[in-house]
CSV table of C-alpha atoms in Angstrom, one decimal:
chain,number,residue,atom,x,y,z
C,1,MET,CA,61.2,134.7,104.0
C,2,ASN,CA,58.0,133.1,102.9
C,3,ASN,CA,57.2,129.8,101.0
C,4,ALA,CA,57.6,131.5,97.7
C,5,CYS,CA,61.1,132.6,98.6
C,6,GLU,CA,62.1,129.2,99.9
C,7,ASN,CA,60.9,127.7,96.6
C,8,MET,CA,62.8,130.3,94.6
C,9,ARG,CA,66.0,129.7,96.5
C,10,GLU,CA,66.1,126.1,95.4
C,11,HIS,CA,66.4,127.5,91.9
C,12,LEU,CA,69.0,130.2,92.4
C,13,ASP,CA,72.1,128.2,91.7
C,14,ALA,CA,70.6,126.7,88.5
C,15,TYR,CA,69.5,130.2,87.6
C,16,LEU,CA,73.0,131.5,87.9
C,17,SER,CA,74.3,128.6,85.8
C,18,ARG,CA,71.6,129.2,83.2
C,19,GLU,CA,70.4,125.7,83.6
C,20,LEU,CA,66.7,126.4,84.3
C,21,PRO,CA,63.9,125.8,81.8
C,22,GLU,CA,62.9,129.1,80.2
C,23,GLU,CA,59.6,129.3,82.0
C,24,THR,CA,61.1,128.6,85.4
C,25,SER,CA,63.9,131.1,84.7
C,26,ARG,CA,61.3,133.8,83.9
C,27,GLU,CA,59.4,133.0,87.1
C,28,VAL,CA,62.6,133.4,89.2
C,29,GLN,CA,63.4,136.6,87.4
C,30,ARG,CA,60.0,138.0,88.3
C,31,HIS,CA,60.4,137.0,91.9
C,32,LEU,CA,63.9,138.6,92.1
C,33,GLU,CA,62.5,141.9,90.8
C,34,SER,CA,60.0,142.1,93.7
C,35,CYS,CA,62.0,140.4,96.5
C,36,ALA,CA,65.1,142.2,97.9
C,37,LEU,CA,66.0,139.4,100.2
C,38,CYS,CA,66.2,136.8,97.4
C,39,ALA,CA,68.0,139.3,95.1
C,40,ALA,CA,70.6,139.8,97.8
C,41,GLU,CA,70.9,136.0,98.3
C,42,LEU,CA,71.5,135.7,94.5
C,43,GLU,CA,74.2,138.3,94.8
C,44,THR,CA,75.9,136.4,97.7
C,45,ARG,CA,75.9,133.2,95.8
C,46,ALA,CA,77.3,134.8,92.7
C,47,ARG,CA,80.1,136.5,94.6
C,48,VAL,CA,81.0,133.3,96.5
C,49,ARG,CA,81.1,131.4,93.2
C,50,ALA,CA,83.3,134.1,91.6
C,51,GLN,CA,85.6,133.9,94.6
C,52,LEU,CA,85.8,130.1,94.3
C,53,ARG,CA,86.5,130.4,90.6
C,54,ALA,CA,89.3,132.9,91.2
C,55,ALA,CA,90.8,130.9,94.0
C,56,VAL,CA,90.9,127.7,92.0
C,57,ARG,CA,92.2,129.5,88.9
C,58,ALA,CA,95.0,131.0,91.0
C,59,THR,CA,96.4,127.5,91.6
C,60,PRO,CA,100.0,127.8,90.3
C,61,VAL,CA,100.7,125.3,87.6
C,62,PRO,CA,104.3,124.0,87.7
C,63,ILE,CA,106.1,125.6,84.8
C,64,HIS,CA,107.9,122.4,83.9
C,65,LEU,CA,104.7,120.5,83.5
C,66,GLU,CA,104.1,121.4,79.9
C,67,SER,CA,107.6,120.3,78.8
C,68,LYS,CA,107.2,117.1,80.9
C,69,VAL,CA,104.0,116.3,79.2
C,70,LYS,CA,105.5,117.0,75.8
C,71,ARG,CA,108.5,114.8,76.6
C,72,SER,CA,106.3,111.9,77.6
C,73,VAL,CA,104.0,112.2,74.6
C,74,ARG,CA,107.0,112.5,72.2
C,75,GLY,CA,108.6,109.6,74.0
C,76,ARG,CA,105.7,107.5,72.9
C,77,LEU,CA,106.3,108.2,69.2
C,78,ALA,CA,108.6,105.3,68.7
C,79,ARG,CA,105.9,102.8,69.9
C,80,PRO,CA,104.3,100.8,67.1
C,81,ARG,CA,100.9,102.3,66.8
C,82,THR,CA,99.5,102.2,63.3
C,83,GLY,CA,101.9,99.9,61.6
C,84,LEU,CA,105.4,100.0,60.1
C,85,TRP,CA,105.0,103.3,58.4
C,86,ALA,CA,104.2,104.9,61.7
C,87,VAL,CA,107.3,103.4,63.3
C,88,ALA,CA,109.5,104.6,60.3
C,89,ALA,CA,108.0,108.1,60.5
C,90,ALA,CA,108.5,108.2,64.2
C,91,ALA,CA,112.1,107.1,63.9
C,92,LEU,CA,112.7,109.8,61.3
C,93,VAL,CA,111.2,112.4,63.5
C,94,ILE,CA,113.4,111.4,66.4
C,95,ILE,CA,116.5,111.4,64.2
C,96,CYS,CA,115.6,114.9,62.9
C,97,VAL,CA,114.9,116.2,66.4
C,98,ALA,CA,118.2,114.8,67.6
C,99,LEU,CA,120.0,116.4,64.6
C,100,VAL,CA,118.3,119.8,65.0
C,101,HIS,CA,119.0,119.6,68.8
C,102,GLN,CA,122.7,118.9,68.2
C,103,LEU,CA,123.0,121.7,65.7
C,104,ARG,CA,121.2,124.1,67.9
C,105,VAL,CA,123.4,123.5,70.9
C,106,ALA,CA,126.6,122.9,69.0
C,107,SER,CA,128.1,126.3,69.7
C,108,ASN,CA,128.2,125.9,73.4
C,109,PRO,CA,126.2,122.9,74.4
C,110,GLU,CA,126.8,123.0,78.1
C,111,GLU,CA,125.7,126.6,78.5
C,112,ALA,CA,122.7,126.0,76.3
C,113,ILE,CA,121.4,123.4,78.7
C,114,LEU,CA,122.3,125.2,81.9
C,115,ARG,CA,120.4,128.3,80.7
C,116,LYS,CA,117.2,126.3,80.7
C,117,THR,CA,117.1,126.2,84.4
C,118,SER,CA,116.3,129.1,86.6
C,119,GLY,CA,115.6,130.0,90.2
C,120,ARG,CA,117.6,129.8,93.4
C,121,LEU,CA,117.5,126.1,93.9
C,122,ALA,CA,118.2,125.5,90.3
C,123,ALA,CA,121.4,127.5,90.6
C,124,VAL,CA,122.7,125.1,93.2
C,125,LEU,CA,121.5,122.1,91.1
C,126,ASN,CA,123.3,123.5,88.1
C,127,VAL,CA,126.6,123.3,90.1
C,128,GLY,CA,126.4,119.5,89.7
C,129,LEU,CA,124.8,119.5,86.3
C,130,ARG,CA,127.7,121.6,84.9
C,131,ASP,CA,130.2,118.9,85.8
C,132,HIS,CA,128.0,116.1,84.5
C,133,LEU,CA,127.6,117.9,81.1
C,134,HIS,CA,131.3,118.8,81.0
C,135,CYS,CA,132.7,115.4,82.0
C,136,ALA,CA,130.2,112.7,81.3
C,137,VAL,CA,128.2,114.1,78.3
C,138,PHE,CA,130.2,116.3,76.1
C,139,ARG,CA,133.7,115.2,76.9
C,140,LYS,CA,135.1,112.2,75.2
C,141,TYR,CA,136.1,109.5,77.7
C,142,SER,CA,136.8,105.9,77.4
C,143,LYS,CA,133.7,103.7,77.7
C,144,GLN,CA,135.9,100.9,78.9
C,145,PRO,CA,135.7,100.5,82.7
C,146,GLU,CA,138.8,101.6,84.5
C,147,ALA,CA,140.4,99.2,86.9
C,148,ALA,CA,139.6,99.9,90.6
C,149,ARG,CA,143.2,100.7,91.3
C,150,GLU,CA,143.3,103.4,88.6
C,151,MET,CA,140.1,105.0,89.9
C,152,ALA,CA,141.4,105.0,93.5
C,153,ALA,CA,144.6,106.7,92.2
C,154,GLU,CA,142.7,109.4,90.3
C,155,LEU,CA,140.3,110.0,93.1
C,156,GLY,CA,143.1,110.7,95.5
C,157,PRO,CA,143.5,109.4,99.1
C,158,SER,CA,140.5,111.3,100.5
C,159,PHE,CA,138.0,109.7,98.2
C,160,ALA,CA,139.8,106.4,97.2
C,161,ASP,CA,137.1,104.4,99.1
C,162,LEU,CA,134.2,106.1,97.5
C,163,VAL,CA,134.0,103.6,94.6
C,164,PRO,CA,133.2,100.4,96.7
C,165,LEU,CA,130.8,102.5,98.8
C,166,VAL,CA,128.8,103.7,95.8
C,167,GLN,CA,129.0,100.4,93.9
C,168,ALA,CA,127.5,98.5,96.9
C,169,LYS,CA,124.4,100.7,96.7
C,170,LEU,CA,123.8,100.5,93.0
C,171,PRO,CA,121.4,98.1,91.4
C,172,GLY,CA,123.1,95.0,89.8
C,173,ASN,CA,122.9,96.3,86.3
C,174,PHE,CA,124.9,99.5,86.9
C,175,ARG,CA,128.7,99.6,87.0
C,176,ILE,CA,131.1,102.4,87.9
C,177,ILE,CA,133.3,102.9,84.8
C,178,GLN,CA,135.2,106.1,85.7
C,179,GLY,CA,136.3,107.8,88.9
C,180,HIS,CA,138.3,111.0,89.0
C,181,ARG,CA,138.8,114.5,90.2
C,182,CYS,CA,137.9,117.1,87.7
C,183,ASP,CA,137.4,120.9,87.2
C,184,ALA,CA,134.5,122.6,85.5
C,185,GLY,CA,133.7,126.3,85.5
C,186,GLY,CA,136.6,126.9,87.9
C,187,ARG,CA,135.4,124.5,90.5
C,188,GLN,CA,136.7,121.2,91.7
C,189,TYR,CA,134.6,118.0,91.7
C,190,THR,CA,134.9,114.4,92.7
C,191,HIS,CA,133.1,112.5,90.0
C,192,LEU,CA,132.0,108.9,89.4
C,193,ILE,CA,130.6,107.9,86.0
C,194,ILE,CA,128.3,104.9,86.1
C,195,ALA,CA,127.0,103.0,83.1
C,196,GLY,CA,124.1,100.6,82.9
C,197,GLY,CA,120.3,100.5,83.2
C,198,ALA,CA,117.9,98.9,80.7
C,199,GLY,CA,120.0,98.1,77.6
C,200,GLY,CA,123.2,99.3,79.4
C,201,GLY,CA,123.1,102.6,77.6
C,202,LYS,CA,122.3,105.0,80.5
C,203,ILE,CA,124.9,107.2,82.0
C,204,VAL,CA,124.7,108.3,85.7
C,205,SER,CA,127.0,110.7,87.5
C,206,VAL,CA,127.6,110.8,91.2
C,207,ILE,CA,129.2,114.2,91.8
C,208,LEU,CA,130.6,115.7,95.0
C,209,THR,CA,131.9,119.2,95.5
C,210,ARG,CA,132.6,121.4,98.5
C,211,ARG,CA,129.9,123.8,99.4
C,212,GLN,CA,130.7,127.5,98.8
C,213,PRO,CA,129.3,130.3,101.0
C,214,GLY,CA,125.6,130.9,100.4
C,215,GLU,CA,125.0,127.6,98.6
C,216,SER,CA,122.3,125.5,100.2
C,217,LEU,CA,119.7,122.9,99.2
C,218,MET,CA,117.9,123.7,102.5
C,219,GLY,CA,118.5,120.2,103.9
C,220,GLY,CA,116.3,118.3,101.5
C,221,ILE,CA,116.6,116.1,98.5
C,222,HIS,CA,115.7,118.1,95.4
C,223,GLN,CA,115.0,116.9,91.9
C,224,ALA,CA,114.7,118.8,88.7
C,225,GLY,CA,114.3,117.8,85.1
C,226,VAL,CA,116.4,119.8,82.8
C,227,ASP,CA,116.4,119.0,79.1
C,228,ARG,CA,116.9,115.2,79.0
C,229,PHE,CA,118.6,115.1,82.4
C,230,GLN,CA,117.3,114.4,85.8
C,231,VAL,CA,119.3,116.1,88.5
C,232,VAL,CA,119.0,115.2,92.2
C,233,GLY,CA,120.9,117.2,94.7
C,234,PHE,CA,121.4,116.9,98.5
C,235,GLU,CA,123.9,118.2,100.9
C,236,SER,CA,126.0,117.5,104.0
C,237,HIS,CA,127.5,120.1,106.2
C,238,ASP,CA,130.5,120.7,103.9
C,239,TYR,CA,129.5,119.1,100.6
C,240,LEU,CA,127.0,119.2,97.8
C,241,ALA,CA,126.2,115.8,96.3
C,242,TYR,CA,124.4,115.1,93.0
C,243,VAL,CA,123.0,112.1,91.2
C,244,ILE,CA,122.4,113.1,87.6
C,245,SER,CA,121.4,110.9,84.7
C,246,ASP,CA,119.3,110.4,81.6
C,247,LEU,CA,117.2,107.9,83.5
C,248,ASP,CA,113.5,108.7,84.0
C,249,ALA,CA,112.7,110.9,87.0
C,250,GLN,CA,111.5,108.1,89.2
C,251,GLN,CA,114.5,105.8,88.5
C,252,ASN,CA,116.9,108.7,89.1
C,253,LEU,CA,115.2,109.6,92.3
C,254,GLN,CA,115.2,106.0,93.5
C,255,LEU,CA,118.9,105.7,92.8
C,256,ALA,CA,119.6,108.9,94.7
C,257,ALA,CA,117.4,107.9,97.6
C,258,ASP,CA,119.4,104.6,97.8
C,259,LEU,CA,122.7,106.4,97.8
C,260,ALA,CA,121.9,109.5,99.9
C,261,PRO,CA,122.1,108.0,103.5
C,262,ALA,CA,125.5,106.3,102.9
C,263,LEU,CA,126.9,109.3,101.0
C,264,ARG,CA,125.8,111.8,103.7
C,265,GLU,CA,127.4,109.6,106.4
C,266,TYR,CA,130.6,109.3,104.3
C,267,LEU,CA,130.8,113.1,103.7
C,268,ALA,CA,130.2,113.8,107.3
C,269,ALA,CA,133.2,111.6,108.2
C,270,GLN,CA,135.2,113.4,105.5
C,271,ALA,CA,134.6,116.7,107.1
C,272,GLY,CA,135.5,115.4,110.5
L,1,MET,CA,90.6,105.3,53.4
L,2,PHE,CA,94.0,105.2,55.1
L,3,SER,CA,94.0,105.9,58.8
L,4,LYS,CA,95.7,109.2,59.5
L,5,LEU,CA,98.9,109.1,61.4
L,6,PRO,CA,98.5,111.3,64.4
L,7,GLN,CA,101.0,114.2,64.6
L,8,THR,CA,102.4,115.3,67.9
L,9,GLY,CA,102.4,118.9,66.7
L,10,GLU,CA,98.7,118.8,65.9
L,11,PHE,CA,98.0,117.0,69.2
L,12,GLU,CA,99.9,119.5,71.2
L,13,LYS,CA,98.2,122.4,69.4
L,14,VAL,CA,94.7,121.3,70.3
L,15,ALA,CA,95.4,119.6,73.7
L,16,LEU,CA,98.1,121.6,75.5
L,17,PRO,CA,96.1,124.8,75.8
L,18,HIS,CA,93.9,122.9,78.4
L,19,LEU,CA,96.9,121.9,80.5
L,20,ASN,CA,96.3,124.5,83.3
L,21,GLU,CA,92.6,123.7,83.7
L,22,LEU,CA,93.3,120.0,83.9
L,23,TYR,CA,96.1,120.5,86.4
L,24,ARG,CA,94.1,122.7,88.7
L,25,THR,CA,91.1,120.4,88.6
L,26,ALA,CA,93.3,117.4,89.3
L,27,ALA,CA,95.1,119.3,92.1
L,28,ARG,CA,91.7,120.2,93.8
L,29,LEU,CA,90.3,116.7,93.3
L,30,LEU,CA,93.4,114.9,94.6
L,31,GLY,CA,94.4,117.6,97.1
L,32,ASP,CA,98.0,117.2,96.1
L,33,GLY,CA,100.1,118.9,93.4
L,34,THR,CA,102.5,116.1,92.8
L,35,LYS,CA,99.8,113.5,92.3
L,36,ALA,CA,98.0,116.0,90.1
L,37,GLU,CA,101.1,116.3,87.9
L,38,ASP,CA,101.3,112.5,87.5
L,39,VAL,CA,97.6,112.3,86.7
L,40,VAL,CA,97.8,115.1,84.1
L,41,GLN,CA,100.8,113.5,82.5
L,42,GLU,CA,99.0,110.2,82.3
L,43,THR,CA,95.9,112.0,81.0
L,44,TYR,CA,97.9,113.4,78.1
L,45,LEU,CA,99.5,110.0,77.4
L,46,GLN,CA,96.0,108.4,77.2
L,47,ALA,CA,94.7,111.3,75.1
L,48,TRP,CA,97.6,110.9,72.7
L,49,LYS,CA,97.0,107.2,72.4
L,50,SER,CA,93.4,107.7,71.4
L,51,PHE,CA,94.1,110.9,69.4
L,52,ALA,CA,93.7,109.1,66.1
L,53,ARG,CA,90.0,108.6,67.0
L,54,PHE,CA,89.5,112.2,68.1
L,55,GLU,CA,87.4,114.1,65.6
L,56,PRO,CA,88.6,117.6,64.9
L,57,GLY,CA,86.0,120.2,65.6
L,58,THR,CA,84.5,118.2,68.5
L,59,ASN,CA,84.8,119.4,72.1
L,60,CYS,CA,88.5,118.8,72.9
L,61,ARG,CA,88.2,120.2,76.3
L,62,ALA,CA,85.4,117.9,77.4
L,63,TRP,CA,87.2,115.0,75.8
L,64,LEU,CA,90.3,115.7,77.9
L,65,PHE,CA,88.3,116.3,81.1
L,66,LYS,CA,86.6,112.9,80.5
L,67,ILE,CA,90.0,111.2,80.3
L,68,LEU,CA,91.2,113.2,83.3
L,69,ILE,CA,88.2,112.0,85.4
L,70,ASN,CA,88.8,108.4,84.3
L,71,THR,CA,92.5,108.7,85.1
L,72,ILE,CA,91.7,110.0,88.6
L,73,HIS,CA,89.4,107.1,89.2
L,74,HIS,CA,92.2,104.7,88.1
L,75,TYR,CA,94.7,106.6,90.2
L,76,ARG,CA,92.5,106.3,93.3
L,77,ARG,CA,92.2,102.5,92.7
L,78,GLY,CA,96.0,102.3,92.3
L,79,TRP,CA,95.8,101.1,88.7
L,80,PHE,CA,98.9,102.8,87.5
L,81,ASN,CA,102.2,103.3,89.1
L,82,LEU,CA,102.9,106.7,90.4
L,83,ARG,CA,106.0,108.2,91.7
L,84,ARG,CA,106.3,107.4,95.3
L,85,VAL,CA,108.2,109.8,97.5
L,86,LYS,CA,109.6,108.8,100.8
L,87,GLU,CA,107.7,110.9,103.4
L,88,SER,CA,110.9,111.4,105.4
L,89,GLU,CA,112.5,113.2,102.5
L,90,GLU,CA,111.4,116.5,101.1
L,91,ILE,CA,111.3,116.3,97.4
L,92,LEU,CA,111.0,119.6,95.5
L,93,GLU,CA,110.8,120.2,91.8
L,94,GLN,CA,112.8,123.2,90.8
L,95,THR,CA,109.7,125.3,90.5
L,96,ALA,CA,108.1,124.2,93.7
L,97,ALA,CA,110.2,126.6,95.7
L,98,CYS,CA,107.6,129.2,95.6
L,99,ALA,CA,107.3,132.2,97.8
L,100,ALA,CA,105.1,132.4,100.9
L,101,PRO,CA,101.5,133.2,100.0
L,102,ALA,CA,100.8,136.9,99.6
L,103,PRO,CA,98.2,138.4,101.9
L,104,GLU,CA,95.5,138.5,99.2
L,105,ARG,CA,96.1,134.8,98.7
L,106,ILE,CA,95.2,133.9,102.3
L,107,ALA,CA,91.4,134.3,101.7
L,108,GLN,CA,91.8,132.1,98.6
L,109,GLU,CA,93.5,129.5,100.7
L,110,GLU,CA,90.6,129.5,103.1
L,111,ILE,CA,88.2,129.0,100.2
L,112,LEU,CA,90.3,126.2,98.8
L,113,ARG,CA,90.4,124.5,102.2
L,114,ALA,CA,86.6,124.7,102.4
L,115,LEU,CA,86.4,123.2,98.9
L,116,GLY,CA,88.8,120.4,99.9
L,117,ARG,CA,86.6,119.5,102.8
L,118,LEU,CA,83.7,118.6,100.5
L,119,PRO,CA,83.1,114.9,99.8
L,120,PRO,CA,84.9,114.1,96.6
L,121,ASP,CA,81.8,113.5,94.5
L,122,TYR,CA,80.3,116.9,95.5
L,123,ARG,CA,83.6,118.6,95.0
L,124,ALA,CA,84.0,117.2,91.5
L,125,ALA,CA,80.5,118.4,90.6
L,126,VAL,CA,81.0,121.9,92.1
L,127,LEU,CA,84.4,122.3,90.4
L,128,LEU,CA,83.2,121.2,87.0
L,129,ALA,CA,80.1,123.4,87.2
L,130,ASP,CA,81.1,126.5,89.0
L,131,VAL,CA,84.8,126.8,88.1
L,132,GLU,CA,85.2,125.0,84.8
L,133,GLU,CA,81.7,126.0,83.7
L,134,PHE,CA,80.6,122.8,82.1
L,135,SER,CA,76.8,122.4,81.6
L,136,TYR,CA,75.0,119.9,83.8
L,137,LYS,CA,74.5,117.7,80.8
L,138,GLU,CA,78.3,117.7,80.1
L,139,ILE,CA,79.0,117.0,83.7
L,140,ALA,CA,76.7,114.0,83.6
L,141,ALA,CA,78.7,112.6,80.7
L,142,LEU,CA,82.0,113.4,82.3
L,143,LEU,CA,81.1,111.7,85.6
L,144,ASP,CA,79.1,109.0,84.0
L,145,VAL,CA,76.1,109.6,86.2
L,146,PRO,CA,72.5,110.6,85.4
L,147,ILE,CA,71.8,114.4,85.2
L,148,GLY,CA,69.6,114.1,88.3
L,149,THR,CA,72.6,112.9,90.3
L,150,VAL,CA,74.7,115.8,89.1
L,151,MET,CA,71.9,118.2,90.2
L,152,SER,CA,71.7,116.7,93.7
L,153,ARG,CA,75.5,116.6,94.1
L,154,LEU,CA,75.7,120.2,93.1
L,155,SER,CA,72.9,121.2,95.3
L,156,ARG,CA,74.4,119.5,98.4
L,157,GLY,CA,78.0,120.5,97.5
L,158,ARG,CA,77.1,124.2,97.0
L,159,LYS,CA,75.1,124.2,100.2
L,160,LEU,CA,78.0,122.7,102.2
L,161,LEU,CA,80.4,125.1,100.7
L,162,ARG,CA,78.2,128.1,101.4
L,163,GLU,CA,77.8,126.9,105.0
L,164,GLN,CA,81.6,126.6,105.4
L,165,LEU,CA,82.2,129.9,103.8
L,166,SER,CA,79.5,131.9,105.5
L,167,GLY,CA,81.9,133.1,108.2
L,168,LEU,CA,84.5,134.0,105.6
L,169,ALA,CA,81.9,135.7,103.4
L,170,ARG,CA,80.8,137.9,106.4
L,171,SER,CA,84.4,138.9,107.0
L,172,TYR,CA,84.5,140.0,103.4
L,173,GLY,CA,81.4,142.1,103.8
L,174,ILE,CA,79.2,139.6,102.0
L,175,GLY,CA,76.0,139.4,104.0
L,176,GLU,CA,73.5,136.6,104.4
L,177,GLY,CA,71.0,138.4,102.3
L,178,GLY,CA,69.7,140.8,104.9
L,179,ALA,CA,68.9,144.3,103.7
């Protein structure tokens, strides 16, 4: 490799990117026609670049990201941005979307939401979501908090002390309003319904159900966003546990992270 | 003239097609898929906020990348709250449960590791030029640096990457230029 080659190699990348001034580009072109070494070097650089491009472009993009972005952008619609008309228009859009949504899922709302999830983990997360939808979302229940005694009776002797355990771990603005045993999709659940959050209008479920053969969350805490719900699932040796709400993902995850250690310990003692 | 009320439909139509490129660039610059998700989400929120000022027909892709790069700067300085995940707990989004890499992916993993080892400024320049195929002039505007700086970052970044990949390239039958 002579000086001319060294000089040319400085330009090879810019040549590949078509960023050289016309005259320099022609000079490089002429050199490449007469120098096999530099032509091979150009080929190498082009191939490495193509491989880099292919590798980066193969990065899998989470399939929920688009809907997450849409949700957060649409969530900003209600903010005053360009005056009262914008607020009014945004409110109208939200009402229309809510109506359309209700109409669309009216035939079988629970199934319509459950169908939006897929995958092995999601199937296990759906076990909890099914009960949340069935009991806390689409079923009419009294929004008046039950007395602790009533809840203890409905939960049965095994889970009577679940209410104080969970209440102690909740932030001050959340309150357990229902505690009961229930059935959904042919399966039994122990279910606490919690109301609160900013404005008091959020509903959170803490749901426990016995693990069935083959069901596993692989030991971790998993979170999925499905429709407007955030589902966190974790497990003990014998139970699956869920924290499901219409809070945002971070709040729901925080709530679940606060509850998980105590619940796991509680469930381990249940099994023993 | 009345200001036009931005429409989410219109915004989504022009902005969402660039989601994948923004995500993979963020993922490579931050080295973390979860952070990249947060940054991309924030990028779209910022873009939506300023969409009323976006002029149809101008380069939407470059506009979004500019916001992405700014958001990443802000992120690195901790200017907005991001989801924090306790390291002791494994948190997976439902789609994160992906299969083990197929054999043909392994080489790509090596290339990405080499890219990840580049200093961040060089990595950004190389990604924007050689993967996203922005012009040097566009990259200068995106990174807010003179074009000479872009050229020197590219030159050093590409050289470092080539050096790291030379072993890999040989294993793929890509020579060092010898006849």
